[in-house]
CSV table of C-alpha atoms and ligand atoms in Angstrom, one decimal:
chain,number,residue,atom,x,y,z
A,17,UNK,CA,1.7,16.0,-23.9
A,18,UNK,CA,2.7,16.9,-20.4
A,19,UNK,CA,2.8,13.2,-19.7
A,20,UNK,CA,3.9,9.4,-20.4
A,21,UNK,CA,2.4,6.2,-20.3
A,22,UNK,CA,5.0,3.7,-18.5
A,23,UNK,CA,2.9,0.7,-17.8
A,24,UNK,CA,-0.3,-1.0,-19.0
A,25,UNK,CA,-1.6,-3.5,-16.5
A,26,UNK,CA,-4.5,-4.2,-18.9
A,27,UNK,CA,-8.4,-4.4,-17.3
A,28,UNK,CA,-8.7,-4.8,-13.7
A,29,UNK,CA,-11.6,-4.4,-10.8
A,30,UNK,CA,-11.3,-2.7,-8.0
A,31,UNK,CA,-8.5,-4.5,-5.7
A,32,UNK,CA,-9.7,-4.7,-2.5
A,33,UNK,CA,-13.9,-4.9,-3.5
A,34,UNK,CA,-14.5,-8.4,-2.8
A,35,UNK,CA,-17.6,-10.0,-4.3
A,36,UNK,CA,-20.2,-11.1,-1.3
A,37,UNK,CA,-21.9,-13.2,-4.1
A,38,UNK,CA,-20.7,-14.5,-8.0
A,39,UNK,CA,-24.3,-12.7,-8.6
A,40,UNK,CA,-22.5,-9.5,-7.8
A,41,UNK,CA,-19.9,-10.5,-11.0
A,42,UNK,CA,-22.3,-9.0,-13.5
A,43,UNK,CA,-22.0,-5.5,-12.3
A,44,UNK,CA,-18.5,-5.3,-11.4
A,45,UNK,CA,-16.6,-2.1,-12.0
A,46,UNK,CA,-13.0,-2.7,-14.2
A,47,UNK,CA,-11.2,0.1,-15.5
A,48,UNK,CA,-8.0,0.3,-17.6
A,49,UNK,CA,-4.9,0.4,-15.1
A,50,UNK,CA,-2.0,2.6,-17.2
A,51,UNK,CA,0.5,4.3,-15.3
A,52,UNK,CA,1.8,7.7,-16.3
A,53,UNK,CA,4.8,9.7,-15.2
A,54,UNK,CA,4.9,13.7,-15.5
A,55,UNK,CA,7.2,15.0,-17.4
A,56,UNK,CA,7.8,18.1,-15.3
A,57,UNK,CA,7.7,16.6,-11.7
A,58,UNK,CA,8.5,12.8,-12.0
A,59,UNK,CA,4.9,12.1,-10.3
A,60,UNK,CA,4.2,8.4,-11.3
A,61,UNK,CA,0.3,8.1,-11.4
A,62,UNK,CA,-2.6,6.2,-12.5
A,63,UNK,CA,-4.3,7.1,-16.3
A,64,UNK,CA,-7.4,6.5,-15.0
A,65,UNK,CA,-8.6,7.6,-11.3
A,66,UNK,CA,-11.4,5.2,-10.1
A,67,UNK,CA,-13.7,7.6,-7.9
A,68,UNK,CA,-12.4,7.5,-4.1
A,69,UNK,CA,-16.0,6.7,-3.4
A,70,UNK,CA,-16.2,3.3,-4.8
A,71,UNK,CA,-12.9,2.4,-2.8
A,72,UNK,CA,-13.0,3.9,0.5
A,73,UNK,CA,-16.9,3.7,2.3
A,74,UNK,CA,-17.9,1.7,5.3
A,75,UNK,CA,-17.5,-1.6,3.3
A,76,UNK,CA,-14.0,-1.0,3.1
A,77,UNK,CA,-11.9,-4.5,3.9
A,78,UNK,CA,-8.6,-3.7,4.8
A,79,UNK,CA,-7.4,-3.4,8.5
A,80,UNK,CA,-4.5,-1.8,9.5
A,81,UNK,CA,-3.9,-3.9,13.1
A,82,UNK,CA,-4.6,-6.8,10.4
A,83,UNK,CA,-1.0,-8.4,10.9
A,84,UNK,CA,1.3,-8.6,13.7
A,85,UNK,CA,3.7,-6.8,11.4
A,86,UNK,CA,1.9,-3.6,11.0
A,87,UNK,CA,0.6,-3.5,14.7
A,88,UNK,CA,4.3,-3.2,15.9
A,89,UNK,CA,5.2,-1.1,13.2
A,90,UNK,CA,2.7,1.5,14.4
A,91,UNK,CA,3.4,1.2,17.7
A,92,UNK,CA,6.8,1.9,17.7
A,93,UNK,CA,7.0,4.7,15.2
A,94,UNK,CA,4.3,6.6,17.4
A,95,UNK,CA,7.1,5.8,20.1
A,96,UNK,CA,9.4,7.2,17.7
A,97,UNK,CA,7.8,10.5,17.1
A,98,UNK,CA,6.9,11.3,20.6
A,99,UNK,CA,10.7,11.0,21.5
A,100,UNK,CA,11.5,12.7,18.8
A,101,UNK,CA,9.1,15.6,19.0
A,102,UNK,CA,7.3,15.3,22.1
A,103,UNK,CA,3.8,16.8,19.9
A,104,UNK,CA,1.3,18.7,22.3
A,105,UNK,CA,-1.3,17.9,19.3
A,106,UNK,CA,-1.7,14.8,17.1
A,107,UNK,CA,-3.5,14.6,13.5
A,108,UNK,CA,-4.1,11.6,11.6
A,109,UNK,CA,-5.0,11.6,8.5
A,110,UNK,CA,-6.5,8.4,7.2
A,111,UNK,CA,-6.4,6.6,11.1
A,112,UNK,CA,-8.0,3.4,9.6
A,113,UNK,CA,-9.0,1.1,12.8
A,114,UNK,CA,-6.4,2.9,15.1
A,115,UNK,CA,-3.5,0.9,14.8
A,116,UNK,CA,-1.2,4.3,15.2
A,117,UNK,CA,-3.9,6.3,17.2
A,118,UNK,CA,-4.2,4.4,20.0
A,119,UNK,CA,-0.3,4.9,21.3
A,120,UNK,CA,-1.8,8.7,21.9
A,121,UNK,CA,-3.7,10.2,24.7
A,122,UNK,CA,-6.9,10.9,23.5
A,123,UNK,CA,-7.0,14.7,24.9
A,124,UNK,CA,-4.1,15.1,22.2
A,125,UNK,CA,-4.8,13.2,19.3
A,126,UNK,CA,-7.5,13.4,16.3
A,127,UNK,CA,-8.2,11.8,13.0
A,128,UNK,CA,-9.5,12.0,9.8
A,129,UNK,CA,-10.7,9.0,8.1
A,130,UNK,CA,-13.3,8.5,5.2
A,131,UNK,CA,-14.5,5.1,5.6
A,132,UNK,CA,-17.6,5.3,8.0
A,133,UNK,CA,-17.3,1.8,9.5
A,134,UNK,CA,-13.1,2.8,10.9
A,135,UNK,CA,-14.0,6.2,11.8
A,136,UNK,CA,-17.2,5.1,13.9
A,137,UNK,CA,-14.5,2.4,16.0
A,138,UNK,CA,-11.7,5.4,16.7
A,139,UNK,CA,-14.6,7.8,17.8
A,140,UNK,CA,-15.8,5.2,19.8
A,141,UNK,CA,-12.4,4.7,21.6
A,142,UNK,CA,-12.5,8.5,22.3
A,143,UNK,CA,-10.2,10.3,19.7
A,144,UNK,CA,-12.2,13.2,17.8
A,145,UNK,CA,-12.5,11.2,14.0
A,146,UNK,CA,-13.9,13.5,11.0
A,147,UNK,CA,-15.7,10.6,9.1
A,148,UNK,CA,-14.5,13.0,6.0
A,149,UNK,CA,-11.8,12.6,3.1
A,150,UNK,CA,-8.3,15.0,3.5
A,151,UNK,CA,-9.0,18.3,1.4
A,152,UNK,CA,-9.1,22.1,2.3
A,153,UNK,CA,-12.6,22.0,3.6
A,154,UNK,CA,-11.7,19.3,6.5
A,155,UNK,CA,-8.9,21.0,7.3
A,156,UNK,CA,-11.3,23.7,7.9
A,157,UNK,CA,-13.4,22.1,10.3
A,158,UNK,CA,-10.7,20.9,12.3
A,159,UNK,CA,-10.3,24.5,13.1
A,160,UNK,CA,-6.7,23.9,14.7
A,161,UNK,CA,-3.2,24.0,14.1
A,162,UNK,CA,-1.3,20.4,15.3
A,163,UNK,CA,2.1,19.8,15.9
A,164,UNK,CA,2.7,16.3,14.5
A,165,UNK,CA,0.5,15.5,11.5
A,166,UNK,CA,1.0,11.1,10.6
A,167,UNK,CA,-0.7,9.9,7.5
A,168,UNK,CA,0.8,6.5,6.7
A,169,UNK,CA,-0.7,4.7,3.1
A,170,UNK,CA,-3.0,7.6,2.8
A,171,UNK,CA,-1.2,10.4,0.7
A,172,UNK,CA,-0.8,8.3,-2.1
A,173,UNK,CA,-5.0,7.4,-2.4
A,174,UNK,CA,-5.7,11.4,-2.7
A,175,UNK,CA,-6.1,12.4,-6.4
A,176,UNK,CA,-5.6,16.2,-5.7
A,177,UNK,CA,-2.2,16.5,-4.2
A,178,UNK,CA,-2.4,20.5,-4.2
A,179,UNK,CA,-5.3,20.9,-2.4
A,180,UNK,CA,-4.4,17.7,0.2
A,181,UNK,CA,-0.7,20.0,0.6
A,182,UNK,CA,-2.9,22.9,0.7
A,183,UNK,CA,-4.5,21.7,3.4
A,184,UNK,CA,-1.6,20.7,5.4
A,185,UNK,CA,0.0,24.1,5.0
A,186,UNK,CA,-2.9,25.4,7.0
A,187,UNK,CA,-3.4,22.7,9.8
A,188,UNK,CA,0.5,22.4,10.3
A,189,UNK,CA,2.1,24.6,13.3
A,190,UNK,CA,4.3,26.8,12.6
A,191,UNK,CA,7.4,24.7,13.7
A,192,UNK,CA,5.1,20.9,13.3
A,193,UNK,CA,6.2,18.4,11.0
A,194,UNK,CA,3.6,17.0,8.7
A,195,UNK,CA,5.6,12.9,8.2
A,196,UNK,CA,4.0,10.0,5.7
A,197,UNK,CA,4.8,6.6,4.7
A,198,UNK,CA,3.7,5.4,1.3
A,199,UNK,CA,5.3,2.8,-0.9
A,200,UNK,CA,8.6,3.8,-2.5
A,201,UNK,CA,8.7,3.9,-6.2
A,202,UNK,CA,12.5,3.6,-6.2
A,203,UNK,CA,12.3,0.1,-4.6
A,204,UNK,CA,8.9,-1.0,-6.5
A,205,UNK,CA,11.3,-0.8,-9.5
A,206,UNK,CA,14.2,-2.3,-7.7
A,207,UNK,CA,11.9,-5.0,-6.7
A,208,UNK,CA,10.3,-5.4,-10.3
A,209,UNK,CA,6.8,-5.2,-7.3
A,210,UNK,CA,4.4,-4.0,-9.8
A,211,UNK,CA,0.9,-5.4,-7.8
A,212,UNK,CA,2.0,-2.4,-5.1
A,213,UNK,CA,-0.2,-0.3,-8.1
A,214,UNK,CA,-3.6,-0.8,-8.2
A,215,UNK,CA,-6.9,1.6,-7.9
A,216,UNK,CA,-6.1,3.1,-4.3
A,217,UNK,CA,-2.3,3.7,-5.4
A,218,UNK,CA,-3.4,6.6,-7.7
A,219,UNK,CA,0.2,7.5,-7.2
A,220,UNK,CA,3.5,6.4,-5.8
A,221,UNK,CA,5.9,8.7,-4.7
A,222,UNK,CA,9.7,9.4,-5.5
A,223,UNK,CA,10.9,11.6,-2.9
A,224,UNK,CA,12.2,13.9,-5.9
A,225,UNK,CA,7.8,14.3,-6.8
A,226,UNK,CA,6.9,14.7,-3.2
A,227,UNK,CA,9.6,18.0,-2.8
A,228,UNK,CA,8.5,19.5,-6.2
A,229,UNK,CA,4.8,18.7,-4.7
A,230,UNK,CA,5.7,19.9,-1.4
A,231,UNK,CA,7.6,23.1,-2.6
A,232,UNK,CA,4.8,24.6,-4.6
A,233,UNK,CA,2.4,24.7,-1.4
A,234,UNK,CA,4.9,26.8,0.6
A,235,UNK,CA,6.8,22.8,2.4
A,236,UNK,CA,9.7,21.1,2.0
A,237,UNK,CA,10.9,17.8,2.4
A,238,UNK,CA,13.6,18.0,5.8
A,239,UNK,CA,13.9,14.2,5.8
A,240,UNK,CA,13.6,10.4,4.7
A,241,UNK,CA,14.2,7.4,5.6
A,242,UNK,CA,13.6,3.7,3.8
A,243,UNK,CA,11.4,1.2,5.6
A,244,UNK,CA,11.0,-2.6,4.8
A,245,UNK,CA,7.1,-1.7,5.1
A,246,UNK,CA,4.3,-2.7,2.5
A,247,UNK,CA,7.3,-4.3,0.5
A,248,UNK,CA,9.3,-1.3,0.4
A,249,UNK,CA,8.3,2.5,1.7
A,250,UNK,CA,9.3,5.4,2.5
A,251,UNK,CA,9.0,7.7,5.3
A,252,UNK,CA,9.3,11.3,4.4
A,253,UNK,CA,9.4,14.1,7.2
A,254,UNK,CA,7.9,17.8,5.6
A,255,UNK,CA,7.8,20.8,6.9
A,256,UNK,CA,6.8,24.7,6.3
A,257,UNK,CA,9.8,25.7,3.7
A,258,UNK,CA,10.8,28.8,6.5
A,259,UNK,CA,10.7,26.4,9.7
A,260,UNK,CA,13.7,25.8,11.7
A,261,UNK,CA,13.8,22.2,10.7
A,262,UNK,CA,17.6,22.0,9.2
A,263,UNK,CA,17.5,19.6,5.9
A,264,UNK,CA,19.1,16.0,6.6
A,265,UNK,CA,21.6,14.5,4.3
A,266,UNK,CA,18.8,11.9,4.0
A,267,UNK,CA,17.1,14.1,1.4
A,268,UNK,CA,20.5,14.8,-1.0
A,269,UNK,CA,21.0,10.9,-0.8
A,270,UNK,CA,17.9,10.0,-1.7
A,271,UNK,CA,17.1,12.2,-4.6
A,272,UNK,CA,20.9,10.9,-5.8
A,273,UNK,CA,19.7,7.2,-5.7
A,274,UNK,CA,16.7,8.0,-7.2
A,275,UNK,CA,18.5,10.0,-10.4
A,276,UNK,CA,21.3,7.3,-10.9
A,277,UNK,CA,18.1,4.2,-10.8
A,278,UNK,CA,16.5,6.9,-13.2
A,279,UNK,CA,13.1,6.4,-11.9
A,280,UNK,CA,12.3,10.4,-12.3
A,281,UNK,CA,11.8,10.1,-16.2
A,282,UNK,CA,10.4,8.0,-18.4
A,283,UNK,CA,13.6,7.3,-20.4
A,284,UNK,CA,15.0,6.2,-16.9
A,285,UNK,CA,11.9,3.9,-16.5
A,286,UNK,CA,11.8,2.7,-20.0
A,287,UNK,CA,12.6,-1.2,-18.9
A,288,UNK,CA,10.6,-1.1,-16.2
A,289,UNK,CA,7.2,-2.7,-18.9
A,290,UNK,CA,9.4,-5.4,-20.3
A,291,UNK,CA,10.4,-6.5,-16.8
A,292,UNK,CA,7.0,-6.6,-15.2
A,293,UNK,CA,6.0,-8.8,-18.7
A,294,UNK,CA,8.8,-11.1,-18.4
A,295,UNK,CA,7.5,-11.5,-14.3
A,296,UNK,CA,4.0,-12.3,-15.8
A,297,UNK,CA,5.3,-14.9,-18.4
A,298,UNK,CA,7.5,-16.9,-15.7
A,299,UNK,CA,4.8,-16.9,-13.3
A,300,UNK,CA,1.6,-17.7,-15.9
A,301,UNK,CA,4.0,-20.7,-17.1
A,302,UNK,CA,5.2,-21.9,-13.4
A,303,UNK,CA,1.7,-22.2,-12.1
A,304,UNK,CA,0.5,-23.8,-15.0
A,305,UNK,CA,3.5,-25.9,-14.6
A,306,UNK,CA,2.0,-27.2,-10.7
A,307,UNK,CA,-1.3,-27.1,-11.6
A,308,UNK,CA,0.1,-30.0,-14.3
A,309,UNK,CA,1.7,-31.9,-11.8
A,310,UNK,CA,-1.0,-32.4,-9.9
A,311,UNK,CA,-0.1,-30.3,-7.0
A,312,UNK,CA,-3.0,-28.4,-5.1
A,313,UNK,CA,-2.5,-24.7,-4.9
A,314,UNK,CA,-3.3,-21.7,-2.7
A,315,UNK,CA,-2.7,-17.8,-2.6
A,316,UNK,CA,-2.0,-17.0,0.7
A,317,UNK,CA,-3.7,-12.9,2.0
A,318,UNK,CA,-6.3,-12.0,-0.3
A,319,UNK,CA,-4.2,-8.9,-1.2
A,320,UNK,CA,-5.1,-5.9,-3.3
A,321,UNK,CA,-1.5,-6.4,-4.4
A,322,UNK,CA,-2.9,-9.8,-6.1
A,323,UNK,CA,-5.6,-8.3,-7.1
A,324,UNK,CA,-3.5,-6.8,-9.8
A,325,UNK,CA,-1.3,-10.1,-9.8
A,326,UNK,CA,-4.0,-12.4,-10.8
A,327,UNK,CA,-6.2,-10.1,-13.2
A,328,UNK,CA,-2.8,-9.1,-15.2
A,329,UNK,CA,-1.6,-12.6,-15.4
A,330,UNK,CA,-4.8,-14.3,-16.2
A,331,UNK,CA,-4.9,-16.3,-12.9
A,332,UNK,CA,-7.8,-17.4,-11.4
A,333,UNK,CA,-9.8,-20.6,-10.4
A,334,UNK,CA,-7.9,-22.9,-12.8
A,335,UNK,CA,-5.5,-22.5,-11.1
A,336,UNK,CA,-6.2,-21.6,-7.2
A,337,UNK,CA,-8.3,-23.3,-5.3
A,338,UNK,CA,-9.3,-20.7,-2.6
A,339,UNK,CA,-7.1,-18.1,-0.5
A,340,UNK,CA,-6.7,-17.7,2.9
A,341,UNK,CA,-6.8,-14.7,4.8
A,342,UNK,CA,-7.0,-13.2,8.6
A,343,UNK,CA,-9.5,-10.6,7.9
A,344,UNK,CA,-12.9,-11.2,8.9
A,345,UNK,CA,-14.7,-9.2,5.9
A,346,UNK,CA,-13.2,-10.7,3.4
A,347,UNK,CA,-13.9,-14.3,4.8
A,348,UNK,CA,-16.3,-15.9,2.5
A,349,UNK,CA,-16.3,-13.6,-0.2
A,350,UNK,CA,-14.7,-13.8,-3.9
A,351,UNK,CA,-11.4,-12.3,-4.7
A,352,UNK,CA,-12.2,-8.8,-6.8
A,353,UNK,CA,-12.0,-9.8,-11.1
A,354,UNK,CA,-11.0,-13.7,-10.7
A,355,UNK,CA,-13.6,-14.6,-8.3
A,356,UNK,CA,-11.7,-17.0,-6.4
A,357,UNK,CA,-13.2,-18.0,-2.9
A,358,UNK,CA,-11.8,-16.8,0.1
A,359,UNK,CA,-11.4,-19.0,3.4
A,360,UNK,CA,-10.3,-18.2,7.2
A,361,UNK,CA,-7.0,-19.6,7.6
A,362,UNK,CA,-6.8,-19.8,11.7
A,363,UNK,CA,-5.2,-23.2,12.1
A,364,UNK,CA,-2.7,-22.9,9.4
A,365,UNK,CA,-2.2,-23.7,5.6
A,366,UNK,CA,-4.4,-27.3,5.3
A,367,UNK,CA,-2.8,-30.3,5.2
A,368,UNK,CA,-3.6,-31.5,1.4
A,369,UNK,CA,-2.3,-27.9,0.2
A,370,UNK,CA,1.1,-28.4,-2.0
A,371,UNK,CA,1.9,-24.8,-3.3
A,372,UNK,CA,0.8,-21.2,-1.8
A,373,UNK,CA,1.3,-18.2,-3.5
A,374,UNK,CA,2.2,-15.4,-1.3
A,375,UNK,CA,-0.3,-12.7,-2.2
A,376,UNK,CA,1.0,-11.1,1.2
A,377,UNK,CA,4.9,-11.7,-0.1
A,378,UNK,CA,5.4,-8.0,2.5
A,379,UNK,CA,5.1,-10.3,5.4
A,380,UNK,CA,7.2,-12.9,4.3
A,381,UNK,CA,9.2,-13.2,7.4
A,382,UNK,CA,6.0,-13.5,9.2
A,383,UNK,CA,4.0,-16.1,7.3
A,384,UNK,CA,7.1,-18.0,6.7
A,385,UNK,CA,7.5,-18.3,10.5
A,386,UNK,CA,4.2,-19.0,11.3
A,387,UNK,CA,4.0,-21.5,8.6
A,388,UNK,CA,6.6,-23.4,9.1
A,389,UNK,CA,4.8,-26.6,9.6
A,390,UNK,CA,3.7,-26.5,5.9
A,391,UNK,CA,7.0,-26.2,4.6
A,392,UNK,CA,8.5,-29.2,6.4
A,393,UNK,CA,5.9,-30.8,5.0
A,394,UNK,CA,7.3,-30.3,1.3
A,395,UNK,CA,5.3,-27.4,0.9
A,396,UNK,CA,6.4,-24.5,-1.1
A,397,UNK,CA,5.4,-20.6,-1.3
A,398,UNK,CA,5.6,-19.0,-4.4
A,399,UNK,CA,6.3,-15.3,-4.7
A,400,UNK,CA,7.2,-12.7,-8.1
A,401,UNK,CA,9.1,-10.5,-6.0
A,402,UNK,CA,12.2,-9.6,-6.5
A,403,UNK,CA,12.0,-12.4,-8.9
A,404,UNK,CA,9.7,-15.6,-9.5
A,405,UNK,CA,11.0,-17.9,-7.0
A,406,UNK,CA,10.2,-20.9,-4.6
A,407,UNK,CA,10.2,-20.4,-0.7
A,408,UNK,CA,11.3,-23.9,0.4
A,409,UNK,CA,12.4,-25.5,3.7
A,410,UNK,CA,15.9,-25.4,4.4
A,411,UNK,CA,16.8,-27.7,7.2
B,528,TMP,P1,-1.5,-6.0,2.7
B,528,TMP,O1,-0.4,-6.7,2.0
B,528,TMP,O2,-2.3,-5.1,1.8
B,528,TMP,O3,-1.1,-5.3,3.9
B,528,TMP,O4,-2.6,-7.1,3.1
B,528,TMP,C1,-2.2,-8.2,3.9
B,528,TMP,C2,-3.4,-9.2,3.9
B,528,TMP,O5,-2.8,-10.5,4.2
B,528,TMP,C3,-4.5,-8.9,4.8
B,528,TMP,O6,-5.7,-9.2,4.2
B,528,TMP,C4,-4.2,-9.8,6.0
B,528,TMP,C5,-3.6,-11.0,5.3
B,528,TMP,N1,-2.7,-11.8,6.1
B,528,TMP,C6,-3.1,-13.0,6.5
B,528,TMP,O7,-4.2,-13.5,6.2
B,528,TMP,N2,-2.3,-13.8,7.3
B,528,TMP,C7,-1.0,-13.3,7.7
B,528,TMP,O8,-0.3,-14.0,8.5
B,528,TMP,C8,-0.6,-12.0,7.3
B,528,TMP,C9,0.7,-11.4,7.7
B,528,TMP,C10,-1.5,-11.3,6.5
């Protein structure tokens, strides 16, 4: 066997496929979520790939410009780049609703983006979208070599990593930089963050995987840096392995932390199961603890990241009453596997609420801030990362 299994989740739905209707329940897609590491390149992956057509089509829920976090966040890396690199031509590569296209000039910048209903809004607004997934054959059709290539959350969705690489290799300009940001398997480990895997994440990266991937289509990795993004991600900058892009001590240091927190082997990783079971244990036991004393109790986002949080643990409507999220489509629907109802949350977390989980616990800072009216109140948040532990009101 070429591989290991590191981590059995057990059965869960597809994370962010909310039910419109309970009726919907009896033909609801689960699958068996193990994760697997390579022995020969350290890529941490899913066992089973759920077919990228049943997550990403124009029913997909999840908005990129969804929290004031991530809108800044794009903003100011696409003011990053430009400084950087000044890019005559733009390609994103899964663009979403635009959050990062829209800091570029249309006449520069084009997209890729397979879900029908975000690719029909950045067309709209101008930039040239392919309504397509990222594989040699798009690349094709774009018919032109771009300077700056951004993919942020994307390269860890596509199943074939050759042919996505393959792809850049022929799209990139000779001196372009192809940069992406996915979640960092060094600090999901660190952070014992387990729900950042789920159907979408078919892998997540260690920077040591990405060079080995990157290397064997002709790239190479000239760059990384750590961002507090989606709970812990990293940025990582790749170009053609003969550019004139010099390699950063970023790339040496990383690889080093990455060999010493041993999350390139499975030997390294072997804790990794008993700590995400001891998580589920203190959690299960905590909320069942609340729900005793009477308290009423909320998740707060209606996350794909507690998507995999409620279906491992074995929480659902016995012990949440609804969650509250932002985002429009998933407003009266029923969280993927549990079934629990979704509600807007515009004026706050309600009065009679006691406890809210953080389903969202990447904007922490955010949802803290905004709801800090709930925690004078007495109210507490409850989040599992990097440990289960209450969010309480300080003053
Ligand atoms: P993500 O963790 O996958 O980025 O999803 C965040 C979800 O949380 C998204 O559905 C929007 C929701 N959300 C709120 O409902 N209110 C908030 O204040 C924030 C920050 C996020």
């Amino acid at each position: 066997m070429n591989s290991e299994i590191i981590l059995d989740l057990g059965r869960q739905p597809i994370a962010n496929k909310f039910l419109t209707s309970l009726s919907e329940s009896d033909s609801e897609y689960f699958y068996r979520l193990k994760v697997l590491i390579e022995r020969n390149t350290g890529l941490v992956s899913l066992k089973t790939l759920v077919p990228p057509e049943k997550m990403f089509n124009d029913d997909y829920v999840y908005h990129s410009s969804g929290s004031q976090t991530m809108r800044k966040h794009f903003k100011a890396t696409a003011e990053k780049l430009n400084i950087e690199y000044a890019p005559q031509s733009v390609l994103e590569i899964g663009s979403n609703d635009g959050a990062f296209l829209k800091n570029w000039n249309t006449s520069i910048a084009d997209s890729v983006e397979p879900c029908g209903n975000f690719a029909q809004i950045t067309n709209s607004l101008g930039y040239r979208t392919l309504n397509s997934f990222w594989n040699q054959t798009t690349a094709k059709e774009l018919d032109k070599k771009y300077e700056l290539i951004y993919s942020a959350n994307c390269f860890c969705h596509i199943h074939d990593l050759h042919d996505a690489f393959g792809a850049i290799k022929s799209v990139l300009s000779s001196n372009g930089v192809l940069v992406i940001e996915d979640p960092s398997l060094n600090k999901m480990v660190e952070r014992n963050s387990y729900d950042q895997i789920y159907d979408e994440h078919a892998h997540i990266f260690s920077v040591y995987a990405l060079d080995k991937l990157a290397r064997s289509s002709g790239l190479r990795v000239i760059r990384v840096e750590e961002l507090d993004i989606h709970g812990g991600s990293n940025r990582v900058y790749i170009s053609h392995a003969d550019s004139s892009h010099k390699v950063s001590f970023s790339v040496g240091r990383m690889l080093h932390i990455e060999k010493v927190n041993g999350v390139t082997s499975a030997a390294g990783l072997s804790n990794f199961e008993e700590n995400v079971s001891r998580s589920k244990k203190t959690l299960y036991d905590k909320m069942h603890e609340f729900k005793k004393q009477g308290h009423k109790i909320i998740s707060y986002g209606a996350t794909s990241k507690s998507t995999t949080v409620f279906n491992y643990c074995g929480l659902g409507t016995d012990i949440f009453d609804y969650i509250i999220d932002v985002t429009p489509n998933k407003i009266g629907k029923y969280s993927p596997g549990m079934h629990i109802p979704v509600t807007n949350c515009s004026s706050g977390i309600p009065e009679d609420v006691t406890i809210a989980f953080l389903g969202a616990w990447n904007f922490e800072k955010e949802i803290v801030a905004k709801e800090s009216k709930f925690l004078e109140r007495g109210g507490i948040f409850i989040t599992h990362v990097p440990e289960v532990r209450e969010i309480k009101c300080t003053k």
